[in-house]
Amino acid sequence: MDGLIIGIDLCDSYTQISCAGQEESWTFPAVLCKNNKIEEWYVGEAAYRHTLEGEGIIVDKLLNLVRRDGTATLTGTKYQGIDLLCHYIQKLLEIPKDRYPGQEIEQIVVTLAQIDAKLMEALLYCVDSVGIPRTSVCVVSHAESFIYYVLSQKKEVWNNQVALFDLSEEYLCYYEMKVQRGLRQTMIFAESEKLEEGFDLNILNTPSGVRLADKLLCSCGERLLEKKLLSSVFLTGKGFRSQDWAGEFMKLICARRRVYAEEAVFAKGAVYKALDCIGDKTSYPFIMICDGRLDTAVSIKVIHKGEESQLVLAAVGDRWYESKSTTEFILDHQNYLEFTVSPTDLKNRKLVRLTLDGFPERMEKTVKIRMNIEFLDEHTM
């Protein structure tokens, strides 16, 4: 490992950065400020400070701005959301480079609460703009970062199911990971659910608010953890920097379980993923199924070199936003393509036929077609 290996947890309310080989992580508000007089940008607490001193204008919710093609006017200049995100990413990357001078960035993994194609392309554009090749950047979901973080711990931590409560300023989210061991390959499943019981962290400033928050968490814990064989429970997010206020909830989850509090689960999980990216072979030889990855395979029946087989177009566990291919076929006594759609539960396998209406009528084996596929999301090819 010659350069910096960086994991970035990027959200609308906060950003966390972790580096491989370092216990230290940086957490700060996801805000950007431009100086009124000079072309200088600030992030986090520095952005708030310069704004309060009247030296600049602040902008927040940068990811939302990019998703909705929004703009913001700072010091008389109108900026597109993606341009502001570029400035933000540039300032982010200065933090580890200043902390560890002389080291160039070797690999970055950015983790998002949810993956969407538009935001992912914007992030890749941003790292391009600061001179980092796209081959050195990967974007994954929080659920996938959670998997990498947990699988990097001792095996007894994830021998059975693993739960995670993420309490941030934006939401209360529950993640659950389970391992399904098979004869040929092990599959790792992770699911997430944004809970309705989420609350504003400001209620923790009063005794009555603390009691209410603890009661809400207990209600979630009883509903989500009841009768489950859990190896461990993780707590992350700003709300769990201290657990003193959640006495009853802690009693509930600590009963016969290991409980760990780690504020930077997703950023550190992104670091483990980044380390795996630069290795000669993966340290995680599992099929992972989670947000950002496919839980369904798609194939098509073909004859190749005289033998009938299923040509796999997309496999279970592939990242949907990387699953693109171009295939050429020669039609033989049919004017359609028939796809086999195979979820992990094979009982729900089905055939989907796509007719090739409008193609010219020719002799058999004289019509050649080219098919390009890509995914708009994990449910749409």
XYZ file of N, CA and C in Angstrom, residues 1-143:
429
model
N 0.859 -1.193 0.000
C 0.000 0.000 0.000
C 0.892 1.239 0.000
N 0.943 1.943 -1.132
C 1.853 3.080 -1.275
C 1.177 4.420 -1.022
N -0.123 4.501 -1.307
C -0.805 5.783 -1.194
C -1.938 5.751 -0.190
N -2.726 6.816 -0.185
C -3.851 6.922 0.738
C -5.023 6.078 0.252
N -5.585 5.295 1.146
C -6.790 4.508 0.877
C -7.891 5.140 1.711
N -8.899 5.710 1.042
C -9.863 6.589 1.711
C -11.280 6.059 1.562
N -12.034 6.102 2.648
C -13.467 5.827 2.626
C -14.222 7.082 3.022
N -15.233 7.441 2.235
C -16.011 8.659 2.485
C -17.490 8.296 2.596
N -18.083 8.594 3.729
C -19.531 8.449 3.915
C -20.147 9.816 3.635
N -20.878 9.902 2.525
C -21.373 11.184 2.031
C -22.889 11.243 2.157
N -23.382 12.147 3.009
C -24.821 12.335 3.209
C -25.148 13.825 3.098
N -26.433 14.138 3.113
C -26.837 15.536 3.004
C -26.574 16.317 4.285
N -26.540 15.643 5.432
C -26.360 16.372 6.690
C -24.938 16.279 7.234
N -24.205 15.223 6.900
C -22.859 15.071 7.452
C -21.962 14.362 6.450
N -20.660 14.435 6.685
C -19.670 13.672 5.934
C -18.684 13.082 6.926
N -18.295 11.828 6.683
C -17.247 11.191 7.478
C -16.159 10.690 6.546
N -14.918 10.830 6.972
C -13.775 10.358 6.191
C -12.919 9.461 7.078
N -12.531 8.312 6.551
C -11.602 7.408 7.236
C -10.493 7.027 6.271
N -9.325 6.718 6.823
C -8.183 6.290 6.021
C -7.693 4.940 6.523
N -7.242 4.102 5.606
C -6.729 2.789 5.975
C -5.514 2.929 6.888
N -5.473 2.079 7.899
C -4.340 2.080 8.812
C -4.396 3.131 9.892
N -5.493 3.898 9.928
C -5.614 4.977 10.912
C -6.915 4.806 11.701
N -6.826 4.947 13.008
C -8.025 4.894 13.838
C -8.847 6.174 13.706
N -8.168 7.255 13.396
C -8.814 8.573 13.344
C -9.813 8.655 12.188
N -10.969 9.234 12.454
C -11.952 9.557 11.417
C -12.379 11.002 11.601
N -12.757 11.651 10.524
C -13.218 13.039 10.596
C -14.715 13.063 10.302
N -15.462 13.754 11.150
C -16.900 13.934 10.951
C -17.209 15.415 11.011
N -17.944 15.911 10.014
C -18.286 17.330 10.019
C -19.571 17.563 9.221
N -20.224 18.707 9.441
C -21.455 19.014 8.701
C -21.191 19.112 7.202
N -22.125 18.624 6.401
C -21.975 18.635 4.942
C -22.445 19.981 4.387
N -21.659 21.026 4.640
C -21.981 22.373 4.160
C -20.758 22.954 3.465
N -21.023 23.877 2.545
C -19.982 24.509 1.736
C -20.176 26.016 1.771
N -19.085 26.756 1.888
C -19.149 28.220 1.934
C -18.129 28.802 0.973
N -18.527 29.846 0.267
C -17.606 30.569 -0.616
C -17.319 31.944 -0.024
N -16.042 32.318 0.018
C -15.635 33.614 0.534
C -16.180 34.734 -0.348
N -16.611 35.823 0.289
C -17.205 36.945 -0.449
C -16.206 37.663 -1.349
N -14.937 37.675 -0.972
C -13.963 38.536 -1.656
C -12.954 37.761 -2.491
N -12.577 36.578 -2.049
C -11.576 35.813 -2.781
C -12.150 34.460 -3.166
N -11.533 33.820 -4.143
C -12.013 32.523 -4.622
C -11.533 31.430 -3.665
N -12.122 31.411 -2.488
C -11.739 30.434 -1.477
C -13.005 29.757 -0.958
N -12.917 28.426 -0.767
C -14.061 27.642 -0.337
C -13.755 26.974 1.006
N -14.801 26.771 1.809
C -14.653 26.149 3.117
C -15.746 25.093 3.296
N -15.432 24.074 4.087
C -16.427 23.029 4.370
C -16.541 22.828 5.879
N -17.645 22.197 6.286
C -17.828 21.835 7.691
C -17.907 23.022 8.622
N -17.294 22.874 9.806
C -17.335 23.930 10.820
C -16.702 25.220 10.328
N -15.664 25.108 9.486
C -15.023 26.313 8.935
C -16.010 27.094 8.066
N -16.871 26.385 7.357
C -17.883 27.051 6.526
C -18.855 27.828 7.406
N -19.300 27.213 8.526
C -20.191 27.915 9.448
C -19.501 29.153 10.035
N -18.243 28.990 10.417
C -17.526 30.097 11.067
C -17.385 31.293 10.130
N -16.979 31.052 8.900
C -16.809 32.161 7.958
C -18.150 32.811 7.607
N -19.213 32.014 7.584
C -20.533 32.583 7.316
C -20.987 33.462 8.472
N -20.802 32.996 9.710
C -21.186 33.789 10.885
C -20.384 35.082 10.985
N -19.157 35.062 10.494
C -18.317 36.265 10.524
C -18.599 37.202 9.349
N -19.593 36.830 8.525
C -19.990 37.680 7.410
C -19.051 37.622 6.226
N -18.226 36.584 6.151
C -17.232 36.508 5.083
C -17.676 35.643 3.913
N -18.843 35.029 4.012
C -19.255 34.152 2.923
C -20.709 33.759 3.018
N -21.144 32.990 2.017
C -22.517 32.481 1.937
C -22.446 30.965 1.932
N -23.328 30.354 2.696
C -23.286 28.908 2.889
C -24.357 28.216 2.054
N -24.063 26.975 1.647
C -25.048 26.150 0.954
C -24.958 24.736 1.539
N -26.123 24.101 1.721
C -26.144 22.754 2.284
C -26.975 21.838 1.389
N -27.197 20.602 1.855
C -27.971 19.591 1.108
C -27.491 19.492 -0.345
N -26.193 19.295 -0.501
C -25.577 19.287 -1.831
C -26.032 18.099 -2.673
N -26.226 16.947 -2.050
C -26.649 15.778 -2.816
C -28.059 15.976 -3.374
N -28.934 16.533 -2.553
C -30.294 16.820 -3.004
C -30.280 17.843 -4.140
N -29.368 18.805 -4.048
C -29.241 19.825 -5.092
C -28.870 19.182 -6.426
N -27.958 18.208 -6.392
C -27.542 17.514 -7.617
C -28.684 16.674 -8.168
N -29.375 15.957 -7.283
C -30.455 15.070 -7.738
C -31.562 15.826 -8.462
N -31.863 17.039 -8.021
C -32.974 17.792 -8.640
C -32.491 18.859 -9.616
N -31.214 18.759 -10.042
C -30.643 19.730 -10.992
C -30.798 21.159 -10.474
N -30.620 21.333 -9.179
C -30.782 22.650 -8.570
C -29.574 23.546 -8.765
N -29.745 24.819 -8.432
C -28.678 25.806 -8.520
C -28.640 26.626 -7.233
N -27.542 27.326 -7.035
C -27.412 28.242 -5.901
C -26.554 29.414 -6.347
N -26.918 30.615 -5.908
C -26.164 31.821 -6.264
C -25.320 32.247 -5.070
N -24.004 32.269 -5.251
C -23.057 32.653 -4.216
C -22.196 33.798 -4.711
N -22.145 34.867 -3.950
C -21.364 36.084 -4.283
C -21.607 36.521 -5.720
N -22.881 36.490 -6.115
C -23.262 36.990 -7.433
C -23.075 36.015 -8.572
N -22.578 34.830 -8.305
C -22.358 33.831 -9.342
C -23.314 32.666 -9.143
N -23.958 32.257 -10.244
C -24.895 31.141 -10.188
C -24.156 29.839 -10.456
N -24.283 28.881 -9.527
C -23.596 27.593 -9.643
C -24.604 26.458 -9.789
N -24.286 25.531 -10.689
C -25.055 24.298 -10.763
C -24.702 23.425 -9.560
N -25.645 22.572 -9.160
C -25.409 21.697 -8.019
C -24.160 20.846 -8.192
N -23.930 20.340 -9.407
C -22.777 19.474 -9.629
C -21.459 20.240 -9.478
N -21.454 21.526 -9.839
C -20.242 22.335 -9.677
C -19.939 22.559 -8.195
N -20.981 22.787 -7.413
C -20.783 22.949 -5.971
C -20.283 21.647 -5.344
N -20.813 20.520 -5.816
C -20.350 19.234 -5.301
C -18.878 19.012 -5.646
N -18.449 19.466 -6.818
C -17.034 19.359 -7.197
C -16.146 20.137 -6.229
N -16.558 21.365 -5.892
C -15.788 22.154 -4.925
C -15.754 21.458 -3.563
N -16.887 20.863 -3.189
C -16.973 20.185 -1.894
C -16.042 18.964 -1.860
N -16.079 18.147 -2.904
C -15.227 16.961 -2.972
C -13.750 17.356 -2.946
N -13.413 18.423 -3.671
C -12.022 18.874 -3.686
C -11.551 19.249 -2.283
N -12.383 19.994 -1.547
C -12.006 20.386 -0.181
C -11.959 19.175 0.756
N -12.860 18.209 0.541
C -12.842 16.990 1.348
C -11.500 16.277 1.235
N -11.041 16.122 -0.003
C -9.834 15.337 -0.238
C -8.581 16.050 0.252
N -8.671 17.365 0.452
C -7.527 18.085 1.012
C -7.292 17.709 2.481
N -8.348 17.263 3.173
C -8.232 16.963 4.605
C -7.261 15.809 4.859
N -7.463 14.613 4.268
C -6.478 13.542 4.508
C -5.112 13.838 3.886
N -5.085 14.557 2.755
C -3.792 14.861 2.128
C -2.980 15.819 2.990
N -3.651 16.766 3.649
C -2.948 17.672 4.570
C -2.508 16.938 5.831
N -3.338 15.986 6.271
C -3.021 15.248 7.499
C -1.848 14.298 7.283
N -1.758 13.738 6.079
C -0.673 12.796 5.757
C 0.061 13.293 4.519
N 0.874 14.341 4.663
C 1.539 14.960 3.513
C 2.493 14.005 2.808
N 2.613 14.208 1.507
C 3.530 13.394 0.721
C 2.920 12.131 0.164
N 1.692 11.800 0.565
C 1.030 10.590 0.063
C -0.058 10.960 -0.945
N 0.002 10.346 -2.094
C -1.032 10.550 -3.097
C -2.188 9.591 -2.847
N -3.353 9.947 -3.354
C -4.533 9.103 -3.183
C -4.452 7.918 -4.133
N -4.538 6.709 -3.571
C -4.462 5.485 -4.374
C -5.840 4.929 -4.694
N -6.757 4.976 -3.726
C -8.095 4.414 -3.934
C -9.093 5.138 -3.047
N -10.267 5.421 -3.597
C -11.361 6.038 -2.846
C -12.613 5.196 -3.020
N -13.332 4.964 -1.928
C -14.678 4.400 -2.005
C -15.627 5.374 -1.316
N -16.644 5.797 -2.045
C -17.675 6.692 -1.508
C -18.914 5.854 -1.220
N -19.474 6.020 -0.041
C -20.685 5.282 0.312
C -21.846 6.243 0.516
N -22.992 5.878 -0.042
C -24.208 6.695 -0.005
C -25.330 5.906 0.658
N -26.258 6.626 1.280
C -27.403 5.957 1.898
C -28.164 5.130 0.866
N -28.324 5.693 -0.330
C -28.968 4.970 -1.425
C -28.266 5.324 -2.726
N -28.134 4.323 -3.593
C -27.463 4.515 -4.874
C -28.479 4.944 -5.924
N -28.169 5.993 -6.659
C -28.924 6.280 -7.876
C -27.936 6.701 -8.956
N -28.283 6.388 -10.206
C -27.348 6.553 -11.312
C -26.913 8.005 -11.493
N -27.839 8.931 -11.306
C -27.532 10.340 -11.526
C -26.474 10.845 -10.549
N -26.644 10.522 -9.285
C -25.699 10.975 -8.273
C -24.352 10.284 -8.437
N -24.385 9.004 -8.811
C -23.138 8.284 -8.999
C -22.320 8.881 -10.142
N -22.968 9.198 -11.250
C -22.268 9.823 -12.365
C -21.721 11.193 -11.973
N -22.485 11.930 -11.152
C -22.023 13.243 -10.686
C -20.760 13.095 -9.840
N -20.718 12.091 -8.975
C -19.548 11.877 -8.129
C -18.327 11.515 -8.961
N -18.517 10.661 -9.971
C -17.397 10.284 -10.834
C -16.898 11.496 -11.628
N -17.819 12.342 -12.046
C -17.428 13.583 -12.728
C -16.604 14.462 -11.789
N -17.014 14.518 -10.511
C -16.310 15.363 -9.545
C -14.876 14.889 -9.302
N -14.693 13.572 -9.159
C -13.325 13.088 -8.917
C -12.468 13.258 -10.173
N -13.100 13.150 -11.343
C -12.391 13.473 -12.587
C -11.860 14.903 -12.544
N -12.704 15.802 -12.068
C -12.360 17.229 -12.095
C -11.200 17.570 -11.166
N -10.934 16.722 -10.164
C -9.802 16.984 -9.265
C -8.616 16.086 -9.594
N -8.657 15.447 -10.774
C -7.487 14.726 -11.264
C -7.325 13.307 -10.775
N -8.392 12.700 -10.246
C -8.317 11.309 -9.797
C -9.010 10.428 -10.832
N -8.324 9.427 -11.380
C -8.945 8.590 -12.418
C -10.131 7.801 -11.877
N -11.122 7.603 -12.737
C -12.320 6.874 -12.317
C -12.007 5.443 -11.899
N -10.942 4.881 -12.431
C -10.565 3.515 -12.067
C -10.141 3.414 -10.603
N -9.863 4.549 -9.983
C -9.451 4.556 -8.571
C -10.603 4.899 -7.644
N -11.830 4.926 -8.183
C -12.994 5.345 -7.401
C -14.091 4.303 -7.526
N -14.752 4.006 -6.421
C -15.899 3.098 -6.409
C -16.987 3.723 -5.541
N -18.236 3.540 -5.943
C -19.375 4.052 -5.176
C -20.222 2.866 -4.735
N -20.510 2.792 -3.425
C -21.319 1.690 -2.894
C -22.379 2.257 -1.956
N -23.342 1.427 -1.618
C -24.414 1.836 -0.707
C -23.986 1.670 0.743
N -24.736 2.305 1.653
C -24.514 2.090 3.081
C -24.628 0.604 3.434
N -25.604 -0.071 2.840
C -25.803 -1.491 3.149
C -24.567 -2.300 2.778
